[in-house]
CSV table of C-alpha atoms in Angstrom, one decimal:
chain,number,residue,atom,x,y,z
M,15,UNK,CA,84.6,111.5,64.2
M,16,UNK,CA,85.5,112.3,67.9
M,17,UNK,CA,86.8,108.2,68.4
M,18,UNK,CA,88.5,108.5,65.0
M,19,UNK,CA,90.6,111.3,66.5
M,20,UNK,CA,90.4,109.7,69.9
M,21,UNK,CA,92.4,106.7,68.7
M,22,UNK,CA,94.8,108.8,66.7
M,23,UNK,CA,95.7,110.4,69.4
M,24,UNK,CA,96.0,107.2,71.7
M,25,UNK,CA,98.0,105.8,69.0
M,26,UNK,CA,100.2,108.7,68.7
M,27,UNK,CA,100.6,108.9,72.3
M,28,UNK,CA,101.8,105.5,72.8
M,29,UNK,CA,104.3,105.3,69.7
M,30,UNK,CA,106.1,108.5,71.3
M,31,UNK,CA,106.1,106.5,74.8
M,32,UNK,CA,107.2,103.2,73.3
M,33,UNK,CA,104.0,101.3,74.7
M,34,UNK,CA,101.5,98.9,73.1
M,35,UNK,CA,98.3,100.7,72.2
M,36,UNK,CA,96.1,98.0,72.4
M,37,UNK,CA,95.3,98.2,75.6
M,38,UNK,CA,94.1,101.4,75.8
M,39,UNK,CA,92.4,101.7,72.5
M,40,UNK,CA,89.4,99.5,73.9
M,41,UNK,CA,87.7,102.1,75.7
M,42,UNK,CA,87.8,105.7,74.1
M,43,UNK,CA,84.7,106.6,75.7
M,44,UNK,CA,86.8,108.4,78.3
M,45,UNK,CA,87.8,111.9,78.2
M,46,UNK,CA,91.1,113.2,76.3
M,47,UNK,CA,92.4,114.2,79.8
M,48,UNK,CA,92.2,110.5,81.6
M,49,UNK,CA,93.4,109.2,78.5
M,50,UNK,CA,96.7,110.8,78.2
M,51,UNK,CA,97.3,110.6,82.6
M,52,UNK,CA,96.6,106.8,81.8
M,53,UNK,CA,99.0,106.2,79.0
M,54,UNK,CA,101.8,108.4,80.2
M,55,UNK,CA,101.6,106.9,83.8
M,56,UNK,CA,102.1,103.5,82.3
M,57,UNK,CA,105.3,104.5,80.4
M,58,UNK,CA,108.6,104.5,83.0
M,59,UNK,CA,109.4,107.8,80.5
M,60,UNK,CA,106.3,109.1,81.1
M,61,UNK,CA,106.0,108.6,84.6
M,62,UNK,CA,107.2,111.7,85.7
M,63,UNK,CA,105.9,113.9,83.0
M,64,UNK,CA,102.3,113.1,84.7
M,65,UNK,CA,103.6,115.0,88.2
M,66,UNK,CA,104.4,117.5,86.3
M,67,UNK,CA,102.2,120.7,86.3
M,68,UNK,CA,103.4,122.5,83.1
M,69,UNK,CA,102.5,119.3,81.3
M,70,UNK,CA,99.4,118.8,82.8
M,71,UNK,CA,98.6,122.5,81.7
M,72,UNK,CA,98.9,121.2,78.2
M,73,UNK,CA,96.6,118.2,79.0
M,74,UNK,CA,93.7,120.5,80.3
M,75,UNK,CA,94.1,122.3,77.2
M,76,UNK,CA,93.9,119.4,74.7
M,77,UNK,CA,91.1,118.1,76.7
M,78,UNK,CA,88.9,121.5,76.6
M,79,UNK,CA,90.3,122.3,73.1
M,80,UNK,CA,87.2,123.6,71.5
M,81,UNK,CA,84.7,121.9,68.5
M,82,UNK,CA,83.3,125.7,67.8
M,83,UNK,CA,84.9,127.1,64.9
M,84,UNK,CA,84.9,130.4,65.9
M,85,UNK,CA,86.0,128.9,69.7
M,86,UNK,CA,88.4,126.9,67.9
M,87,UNK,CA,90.2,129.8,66.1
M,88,UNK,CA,90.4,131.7,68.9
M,89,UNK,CA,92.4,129.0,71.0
M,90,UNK,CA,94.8,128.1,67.9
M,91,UNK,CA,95.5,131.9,68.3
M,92,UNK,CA,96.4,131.6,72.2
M,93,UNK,CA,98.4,129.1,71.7
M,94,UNK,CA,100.2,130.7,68.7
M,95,UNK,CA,101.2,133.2,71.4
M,96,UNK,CA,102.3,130.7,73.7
M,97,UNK,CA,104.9,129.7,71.0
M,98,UNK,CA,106.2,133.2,70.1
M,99,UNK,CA,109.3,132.7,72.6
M,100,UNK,CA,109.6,128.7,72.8
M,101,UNK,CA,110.4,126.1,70.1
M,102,UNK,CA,108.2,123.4,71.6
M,103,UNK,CA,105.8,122.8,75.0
M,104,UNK,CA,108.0,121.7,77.6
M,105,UNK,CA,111.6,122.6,78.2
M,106,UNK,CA,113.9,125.5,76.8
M,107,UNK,CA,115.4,123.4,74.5
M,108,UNK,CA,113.9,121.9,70.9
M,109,UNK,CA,113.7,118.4,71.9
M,110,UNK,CA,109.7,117.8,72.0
M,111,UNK,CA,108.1,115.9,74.3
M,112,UNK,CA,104.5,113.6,75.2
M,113,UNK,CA,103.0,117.1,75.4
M,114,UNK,CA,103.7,118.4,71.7
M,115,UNK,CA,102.4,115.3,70.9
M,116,UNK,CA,98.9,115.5,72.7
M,117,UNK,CA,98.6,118.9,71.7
M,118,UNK,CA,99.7,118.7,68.0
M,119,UNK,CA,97.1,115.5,67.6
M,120,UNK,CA,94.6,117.8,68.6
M,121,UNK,CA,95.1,120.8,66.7
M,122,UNK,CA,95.6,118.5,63.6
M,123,UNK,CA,92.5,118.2,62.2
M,124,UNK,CA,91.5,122.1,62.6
M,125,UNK,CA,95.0,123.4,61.4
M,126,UNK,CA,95.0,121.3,58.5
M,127,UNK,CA,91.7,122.8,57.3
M,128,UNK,CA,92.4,125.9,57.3
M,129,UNK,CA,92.3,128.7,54.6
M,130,UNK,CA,95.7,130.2,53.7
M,131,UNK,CA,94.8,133.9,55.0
M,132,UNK,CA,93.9,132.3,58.5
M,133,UNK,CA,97.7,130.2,58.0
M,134,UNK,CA,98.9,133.7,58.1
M,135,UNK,CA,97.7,135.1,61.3
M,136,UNK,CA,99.0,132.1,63.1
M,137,UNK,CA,103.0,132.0,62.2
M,138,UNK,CA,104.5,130.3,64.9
M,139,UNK,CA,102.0,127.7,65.5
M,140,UNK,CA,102.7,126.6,61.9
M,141,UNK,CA,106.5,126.9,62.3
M,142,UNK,CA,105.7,124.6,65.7
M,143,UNK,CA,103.7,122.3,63.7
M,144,UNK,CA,105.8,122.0,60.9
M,145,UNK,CA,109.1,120.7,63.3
M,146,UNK,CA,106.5,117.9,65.2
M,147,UNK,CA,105.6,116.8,61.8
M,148,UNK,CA,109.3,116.3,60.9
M,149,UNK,CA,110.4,115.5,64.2
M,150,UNK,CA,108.3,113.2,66.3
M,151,UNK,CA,107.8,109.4,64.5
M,152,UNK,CA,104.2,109.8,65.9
M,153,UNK,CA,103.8,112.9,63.8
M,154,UNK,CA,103.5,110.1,60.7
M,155,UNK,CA,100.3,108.9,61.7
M,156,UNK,CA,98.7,112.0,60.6
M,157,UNK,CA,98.5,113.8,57.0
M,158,UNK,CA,101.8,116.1,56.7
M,159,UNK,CA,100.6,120.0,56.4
M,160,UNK,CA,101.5,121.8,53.6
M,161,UNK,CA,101.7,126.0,53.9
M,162,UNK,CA,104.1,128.4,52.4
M,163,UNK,CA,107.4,128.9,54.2
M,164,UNK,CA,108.6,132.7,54.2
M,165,UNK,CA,112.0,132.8,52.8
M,166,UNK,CA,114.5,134.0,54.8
M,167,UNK,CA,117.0,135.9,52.4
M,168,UNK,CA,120.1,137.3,54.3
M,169,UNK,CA,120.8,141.1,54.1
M,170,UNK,CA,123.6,140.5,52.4
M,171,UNK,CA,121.8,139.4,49.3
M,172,UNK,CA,119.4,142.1,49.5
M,173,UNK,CA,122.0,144.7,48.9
M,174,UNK,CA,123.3,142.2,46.5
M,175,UNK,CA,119.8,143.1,44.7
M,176,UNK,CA,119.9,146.6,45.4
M,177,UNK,CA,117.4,146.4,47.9
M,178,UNK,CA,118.1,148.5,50.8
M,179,UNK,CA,117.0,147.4,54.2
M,180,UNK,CA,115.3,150.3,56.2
M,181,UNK,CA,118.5,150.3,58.8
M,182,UNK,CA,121.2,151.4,56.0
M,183,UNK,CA,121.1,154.6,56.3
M,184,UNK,CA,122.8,157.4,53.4
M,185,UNK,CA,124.8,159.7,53.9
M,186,UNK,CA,123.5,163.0,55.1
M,187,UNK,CA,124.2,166.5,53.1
M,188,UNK,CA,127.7,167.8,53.8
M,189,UNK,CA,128.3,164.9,56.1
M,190,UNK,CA,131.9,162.8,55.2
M,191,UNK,CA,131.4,158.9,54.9
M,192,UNK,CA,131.9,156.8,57.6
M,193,UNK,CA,130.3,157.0,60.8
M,194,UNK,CA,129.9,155.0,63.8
M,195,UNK,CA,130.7,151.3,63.2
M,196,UNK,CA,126.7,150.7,62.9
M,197,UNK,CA,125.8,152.4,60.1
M,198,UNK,CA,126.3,150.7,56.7
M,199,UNK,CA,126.6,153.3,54.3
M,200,UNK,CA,125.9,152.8,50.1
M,201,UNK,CA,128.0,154.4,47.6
M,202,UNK,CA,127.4,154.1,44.0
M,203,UNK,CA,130.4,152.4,42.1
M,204,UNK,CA,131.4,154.3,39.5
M,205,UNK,CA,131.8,152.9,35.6
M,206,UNK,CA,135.1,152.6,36.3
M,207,UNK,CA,134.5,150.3,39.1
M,208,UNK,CA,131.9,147.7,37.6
M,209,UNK,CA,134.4,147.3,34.4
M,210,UNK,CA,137.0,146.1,37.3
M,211,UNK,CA,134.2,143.8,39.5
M,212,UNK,CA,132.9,142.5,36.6
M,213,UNK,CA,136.5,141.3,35.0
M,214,UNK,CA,136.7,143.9,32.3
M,215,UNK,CA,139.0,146.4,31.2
M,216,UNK,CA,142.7,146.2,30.5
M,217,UNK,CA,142.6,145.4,26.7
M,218,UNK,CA,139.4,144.9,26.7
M,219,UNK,CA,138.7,149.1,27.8
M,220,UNK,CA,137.3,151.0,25.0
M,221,UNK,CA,139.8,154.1,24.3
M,222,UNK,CA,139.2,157.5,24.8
M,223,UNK,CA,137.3,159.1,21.8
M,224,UNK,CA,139.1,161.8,19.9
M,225,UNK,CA,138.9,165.0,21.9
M,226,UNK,CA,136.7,163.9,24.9
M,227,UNK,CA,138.9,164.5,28.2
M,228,UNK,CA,139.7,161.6,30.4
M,229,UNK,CA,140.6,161.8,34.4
M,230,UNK,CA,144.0,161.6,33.6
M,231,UNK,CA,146.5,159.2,31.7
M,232,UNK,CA,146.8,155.7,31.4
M,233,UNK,CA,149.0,154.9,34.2
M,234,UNK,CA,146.9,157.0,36.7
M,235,UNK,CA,144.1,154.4,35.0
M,236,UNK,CA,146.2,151.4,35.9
M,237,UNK,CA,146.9,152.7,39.5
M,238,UNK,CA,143.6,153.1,40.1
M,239,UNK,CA,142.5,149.4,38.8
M,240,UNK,CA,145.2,147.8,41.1
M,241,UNK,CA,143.6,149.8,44.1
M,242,UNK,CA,140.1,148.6,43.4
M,243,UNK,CA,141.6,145.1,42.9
M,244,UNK,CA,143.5,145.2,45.9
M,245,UNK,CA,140.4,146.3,47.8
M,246,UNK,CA,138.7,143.0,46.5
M,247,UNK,CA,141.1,141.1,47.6
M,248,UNK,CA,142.0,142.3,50.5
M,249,UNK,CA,138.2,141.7,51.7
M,250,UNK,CA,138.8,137.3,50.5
M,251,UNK,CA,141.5,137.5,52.6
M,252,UNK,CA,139.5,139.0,55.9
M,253,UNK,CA,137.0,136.4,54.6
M,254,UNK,CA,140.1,133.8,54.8
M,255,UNK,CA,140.9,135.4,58.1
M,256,UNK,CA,137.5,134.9,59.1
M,257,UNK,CA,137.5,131.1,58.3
M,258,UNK,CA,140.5,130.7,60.0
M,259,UNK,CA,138.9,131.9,63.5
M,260,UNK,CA,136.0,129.4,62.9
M,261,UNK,CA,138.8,126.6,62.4
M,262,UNK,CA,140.3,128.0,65.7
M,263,UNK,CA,137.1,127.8,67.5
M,264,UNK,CA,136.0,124.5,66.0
M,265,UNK,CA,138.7,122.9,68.3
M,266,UNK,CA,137.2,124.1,71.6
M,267,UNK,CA,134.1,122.4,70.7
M,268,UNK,CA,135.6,119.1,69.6
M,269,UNK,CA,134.6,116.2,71.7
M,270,UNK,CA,138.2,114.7,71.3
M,271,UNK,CA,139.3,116.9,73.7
M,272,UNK,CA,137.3,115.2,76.4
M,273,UNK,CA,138.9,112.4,78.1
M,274,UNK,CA,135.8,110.1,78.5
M,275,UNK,CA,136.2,106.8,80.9
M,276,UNK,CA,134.4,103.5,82.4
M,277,UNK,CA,134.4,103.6,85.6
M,278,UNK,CA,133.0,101.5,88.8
M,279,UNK,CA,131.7,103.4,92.0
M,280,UNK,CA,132.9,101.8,94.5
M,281,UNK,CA,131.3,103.7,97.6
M,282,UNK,CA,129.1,106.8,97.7
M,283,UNK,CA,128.0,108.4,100.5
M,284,UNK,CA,126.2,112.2,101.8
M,285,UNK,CA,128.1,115.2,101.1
M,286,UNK,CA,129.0,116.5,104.6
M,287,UNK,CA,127.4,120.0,104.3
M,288,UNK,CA,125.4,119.7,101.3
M,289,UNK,CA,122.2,117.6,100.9
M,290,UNK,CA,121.8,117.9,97.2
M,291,UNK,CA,125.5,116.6,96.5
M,292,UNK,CA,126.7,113.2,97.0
M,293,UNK,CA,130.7,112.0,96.8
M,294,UNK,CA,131.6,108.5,94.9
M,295,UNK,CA,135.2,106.6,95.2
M,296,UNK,CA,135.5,105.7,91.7
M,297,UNK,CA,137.5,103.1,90.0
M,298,UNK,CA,139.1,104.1,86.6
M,299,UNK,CA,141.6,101.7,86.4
M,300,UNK,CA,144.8,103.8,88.4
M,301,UNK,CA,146.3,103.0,91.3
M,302,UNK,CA,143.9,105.0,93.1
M,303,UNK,CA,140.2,105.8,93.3
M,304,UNK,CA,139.1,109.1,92.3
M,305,UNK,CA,137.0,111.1,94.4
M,306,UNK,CA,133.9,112.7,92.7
M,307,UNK,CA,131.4,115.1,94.0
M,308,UNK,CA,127.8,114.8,91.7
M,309,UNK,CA,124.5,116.4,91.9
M,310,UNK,CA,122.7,113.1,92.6
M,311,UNK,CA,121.3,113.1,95.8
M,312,UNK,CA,118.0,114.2,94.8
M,313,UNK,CA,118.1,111.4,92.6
M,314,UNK,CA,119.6,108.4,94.3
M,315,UNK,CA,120.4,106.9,97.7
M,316,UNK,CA,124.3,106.6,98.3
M,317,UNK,CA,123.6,102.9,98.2
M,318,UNK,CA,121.5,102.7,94.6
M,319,UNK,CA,125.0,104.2,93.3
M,320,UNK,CA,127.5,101.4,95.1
M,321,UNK,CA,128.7,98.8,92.5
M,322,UNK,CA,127.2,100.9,90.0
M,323,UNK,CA,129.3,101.0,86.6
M,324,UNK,CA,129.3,104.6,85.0
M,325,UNK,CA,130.9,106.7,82.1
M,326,UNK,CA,133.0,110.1,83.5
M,327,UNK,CA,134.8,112.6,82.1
M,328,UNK,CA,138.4,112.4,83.8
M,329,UNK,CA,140.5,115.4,82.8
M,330,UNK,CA,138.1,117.8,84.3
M,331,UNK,CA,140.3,120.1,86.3
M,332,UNK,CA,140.1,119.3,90.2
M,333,UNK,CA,137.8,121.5,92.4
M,334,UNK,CA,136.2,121.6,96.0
M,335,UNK,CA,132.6,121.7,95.7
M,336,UNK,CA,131.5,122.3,99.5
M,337,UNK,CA,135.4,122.1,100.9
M,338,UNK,CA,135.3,118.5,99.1
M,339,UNK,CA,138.2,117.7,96.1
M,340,UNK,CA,135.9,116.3,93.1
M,341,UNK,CA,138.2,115.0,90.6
M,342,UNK,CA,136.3,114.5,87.9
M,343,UNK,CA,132.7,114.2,86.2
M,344,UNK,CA,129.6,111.7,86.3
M,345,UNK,CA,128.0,112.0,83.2
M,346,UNK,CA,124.4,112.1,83.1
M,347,UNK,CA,121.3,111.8,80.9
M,348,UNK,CA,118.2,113.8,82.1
M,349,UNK,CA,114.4,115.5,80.7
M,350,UNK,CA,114.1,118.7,80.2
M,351,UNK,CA,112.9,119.8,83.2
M,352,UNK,CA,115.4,117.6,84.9
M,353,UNK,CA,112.8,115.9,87.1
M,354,UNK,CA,114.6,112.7,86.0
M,355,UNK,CA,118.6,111.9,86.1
M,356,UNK,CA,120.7,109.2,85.9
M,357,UNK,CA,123.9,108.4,85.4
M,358,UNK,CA,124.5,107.1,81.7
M,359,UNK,CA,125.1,103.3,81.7
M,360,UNK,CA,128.5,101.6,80.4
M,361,UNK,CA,127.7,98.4,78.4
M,362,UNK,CA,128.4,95.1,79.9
M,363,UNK,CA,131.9,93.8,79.0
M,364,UNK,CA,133.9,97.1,79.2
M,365,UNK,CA,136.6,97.7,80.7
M,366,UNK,CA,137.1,99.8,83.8
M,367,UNK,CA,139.2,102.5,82.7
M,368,UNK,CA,138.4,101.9,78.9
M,369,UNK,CA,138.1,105.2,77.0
M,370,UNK,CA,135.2,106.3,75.1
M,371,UNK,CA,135.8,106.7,71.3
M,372,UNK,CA,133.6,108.8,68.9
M,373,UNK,CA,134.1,107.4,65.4
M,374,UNK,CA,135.6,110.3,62.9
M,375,UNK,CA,136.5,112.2,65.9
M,376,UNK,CA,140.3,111.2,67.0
M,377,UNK,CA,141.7,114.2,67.8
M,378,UNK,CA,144.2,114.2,71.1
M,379,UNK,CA,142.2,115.0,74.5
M,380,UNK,CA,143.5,118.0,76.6
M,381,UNK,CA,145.5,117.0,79.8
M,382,UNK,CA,143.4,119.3,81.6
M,383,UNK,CA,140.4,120.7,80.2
M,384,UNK,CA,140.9,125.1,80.7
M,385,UNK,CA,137.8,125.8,82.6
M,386,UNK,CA,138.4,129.8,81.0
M,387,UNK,CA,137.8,128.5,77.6
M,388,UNK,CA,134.3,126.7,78.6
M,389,UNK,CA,135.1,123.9,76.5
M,390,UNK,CA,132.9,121.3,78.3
M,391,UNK,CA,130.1,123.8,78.5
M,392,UNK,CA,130.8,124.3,74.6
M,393,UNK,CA,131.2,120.3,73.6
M,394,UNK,CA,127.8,119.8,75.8
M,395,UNK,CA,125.3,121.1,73.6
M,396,UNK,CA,125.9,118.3,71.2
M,397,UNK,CA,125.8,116.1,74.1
M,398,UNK,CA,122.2,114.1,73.6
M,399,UNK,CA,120.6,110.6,73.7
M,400,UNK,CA,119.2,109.6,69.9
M,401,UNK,CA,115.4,108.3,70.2
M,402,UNK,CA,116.8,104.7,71.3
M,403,UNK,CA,118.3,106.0,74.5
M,404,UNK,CA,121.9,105.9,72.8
M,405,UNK,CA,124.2,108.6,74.2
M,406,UNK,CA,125.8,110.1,71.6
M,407,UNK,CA,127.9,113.4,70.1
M,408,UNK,CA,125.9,114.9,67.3
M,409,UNK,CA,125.0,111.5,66.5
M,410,UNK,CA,128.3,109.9,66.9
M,411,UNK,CA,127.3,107.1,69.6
M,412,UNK,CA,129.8,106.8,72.7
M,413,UNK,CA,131.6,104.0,71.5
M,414,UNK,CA,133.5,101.1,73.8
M,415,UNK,CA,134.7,97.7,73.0
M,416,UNK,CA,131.3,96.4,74.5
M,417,UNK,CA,128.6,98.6,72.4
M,418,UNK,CA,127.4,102.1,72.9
M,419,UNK,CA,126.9,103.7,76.3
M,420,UNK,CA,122.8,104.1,76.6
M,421,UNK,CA,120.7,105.6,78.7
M,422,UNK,CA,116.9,104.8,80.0
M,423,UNK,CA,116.0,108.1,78.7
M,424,UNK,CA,115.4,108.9,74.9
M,425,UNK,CA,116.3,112.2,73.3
M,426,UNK,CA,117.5,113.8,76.3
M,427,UNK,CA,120.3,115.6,77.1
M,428,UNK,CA,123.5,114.7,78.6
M,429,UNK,CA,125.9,117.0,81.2
């Protein structure tokens, strides 16, 4: 049983790394921890990962991960605590990495096993285990899990139900309606009311009966429909008001608005009076080189960067970083604990000074881009490598007349 899971976890392992498991499944005899050091070593990915000593917690874990059931239990719950404030092991984002792999093939086989009551004292180790199985491709070597998924229905709804959440609060005695902006207050429509919201009324309103008293006449009836109707419609068109912001927003998050180029570093060299910056003369095309100031120096060597083609954003708006003009942006591809970087790499065959296109995105770039507005820092987010190292935008690949623009690094994210 223990080399049965041994080799799904090898096999796992080395599908996420992109690596032939053959040569490691020959001798499972080893312990988990070896195992996974061996395998991630031999991966240029993985290579840093095994420096690292948050991953290497995870390692120690899988590798001492209990058989004990009671044991057993009793780490699934640690670790369920671990993943009350993070979405997976490593990084503060919700790509996963070789450690929610290790760890999820361990945990498999006692997760899937267990009894619905014990499923509900471990919540977020489900949720967690529930994205790996969707997310990672090594995740299909293993039976998918099946539990029940709480159904998230928005307040909204509730009161839609006539449920009352505990934080609407009623009106107190002898207190007016209305309050601070916080409270949400109830009121009971009257019958009046519901005729209108549900459609009725008009000629369809059953007339008074013979010598009942009314609340007055039937224009005062009439005036008081066209109020309530008003007040419907006056919320659609805060709700069409609404929409219209989102529209507004949308556009500061467009990638169009980037001005994305090939370019060729001609020369880099030390930042004067900063040793984790370098500057690079850049070729875009124009008469003259752009200067650019990038965070690479940790990274690189002035001369791994010469000669070195590259894809920048351009209509960045020129700053001194350390007293030095940078006039633009290297774009880069890096983990999520940023112990590896590089520049993303422009295919063979573009052109220098070529512009990066994002198909169904063809809106006109900015001139300048407003740093106020944070646009880049919006447009970012979406900025990531797909699991083939392809940089893209939500997907969208950055397209040139040579291919995509890549990257050594899969599922990463780009800035």
């Amino acid at each position: 049983m223990a080399s049965n899971r041994k080799h799904k976890l090898v096999t796992a392992l080395c599908k996420e790394l992109s690596i032939d498991p053959n040569q490691f499944l020959g001798n499972l005899e080893r312990d988990t921890k070896s195992l996974c050091i061996d395998i991630t070593s031999s991966s240029p990915q993985g290579a840093a990962l095994a420096k690292d000593s948050e991953f290497m917690r995870w390692v120690e874990f899988a590798d001492k991960f209990p058989e004990d059931s009671e044991l057993c239990f009793k780490a699934l719950g640690d670790l369920n605590e671990e993943l009350v404030k993070i979405s997976v092991l490593l990084g503060k984002g919700f790509t996963h990495s070789a450690a929610d792999v290790i760890v999820f093939s361990i945990v498999h086989p006692h997760v899937i096993g267990l009894s619905k009551e014990d499923q509900e004292k471990l919540p977020h180790l489900l949720r967690w285990m529930d994205y790996i199985q969707n997310k990672a491709d090594a995740a299909s070597l293993f039976e998918s899990i099946k539990f029940d998924k709480v159904e998230f229905i928005h307040p909204e709804v509730k009161m839609s139900k006539g449920e009352v959440g505990s934080n609407i609060k009623n009106p107190e005695p002898g207190k007016k309606e209305g309050g601070s902006s916080g409270d949400v207050k109830l009121k009971k429509p009257s019958d009046s009311e519901v005729k209108i919201l549900k459609g009725e009324g008009g000629s369809n309103a059953k007339a008074p009966k013979p010598g009942k008293k009314e609340h007055g006449n039937l224009e005062d009836v009439k005036s008081k429909e066209h109020a309530e109707l008003k007040k419907v419609t006056g919320d659609n068109d805060k709700k069409n008001t609404s929409v219209k912001e989102v529209d507004e927003k949308d556009k500061d998050i467009s990638v169009s608005l980037l001005k994305i180029q090939i370019g060729h570093i001609r020369k880099a060299w030390k930042h004067p009076s900063a040793d984790s910056l370098l500057v690079e003369e850049i070729d875009v095309g124009e008469a003259k080189c752009r200067q650019v100031v990038s965070g690479l120096a940790k990274y690189f060597t002035p001369e791994e960067l010469t000669n070195r083609r590259i894809v920048l954003i351009t209509n960045m708006k020129p700053s001194k970083l350390r007293d030095v003009v940078s006039e633009g942006m290297v774009l880069c591809a890096s983990n999520d604990d940023h112990t590896v970087v590089e520049p993303l790499i422009a295919p063979e065959g573009a052109n220098i000074g070529e512009f990066v296109s994002f198909q169904g995105h063809d809106g006109k770039p900015e001139d300048v881009l407003n740093p106020k507005k944070k646009q880049f820092d919006k447009i970012a987010v979406n900025l990531y490598t797909d699991e083939k190292g392809v940089a893209t935008f939500k997907g969208v690949p950055f397209t040139t007349s040579a291919g995509p623009c890549t990257s050594s690094l899969p599922n990463a994210s780009i800035k």
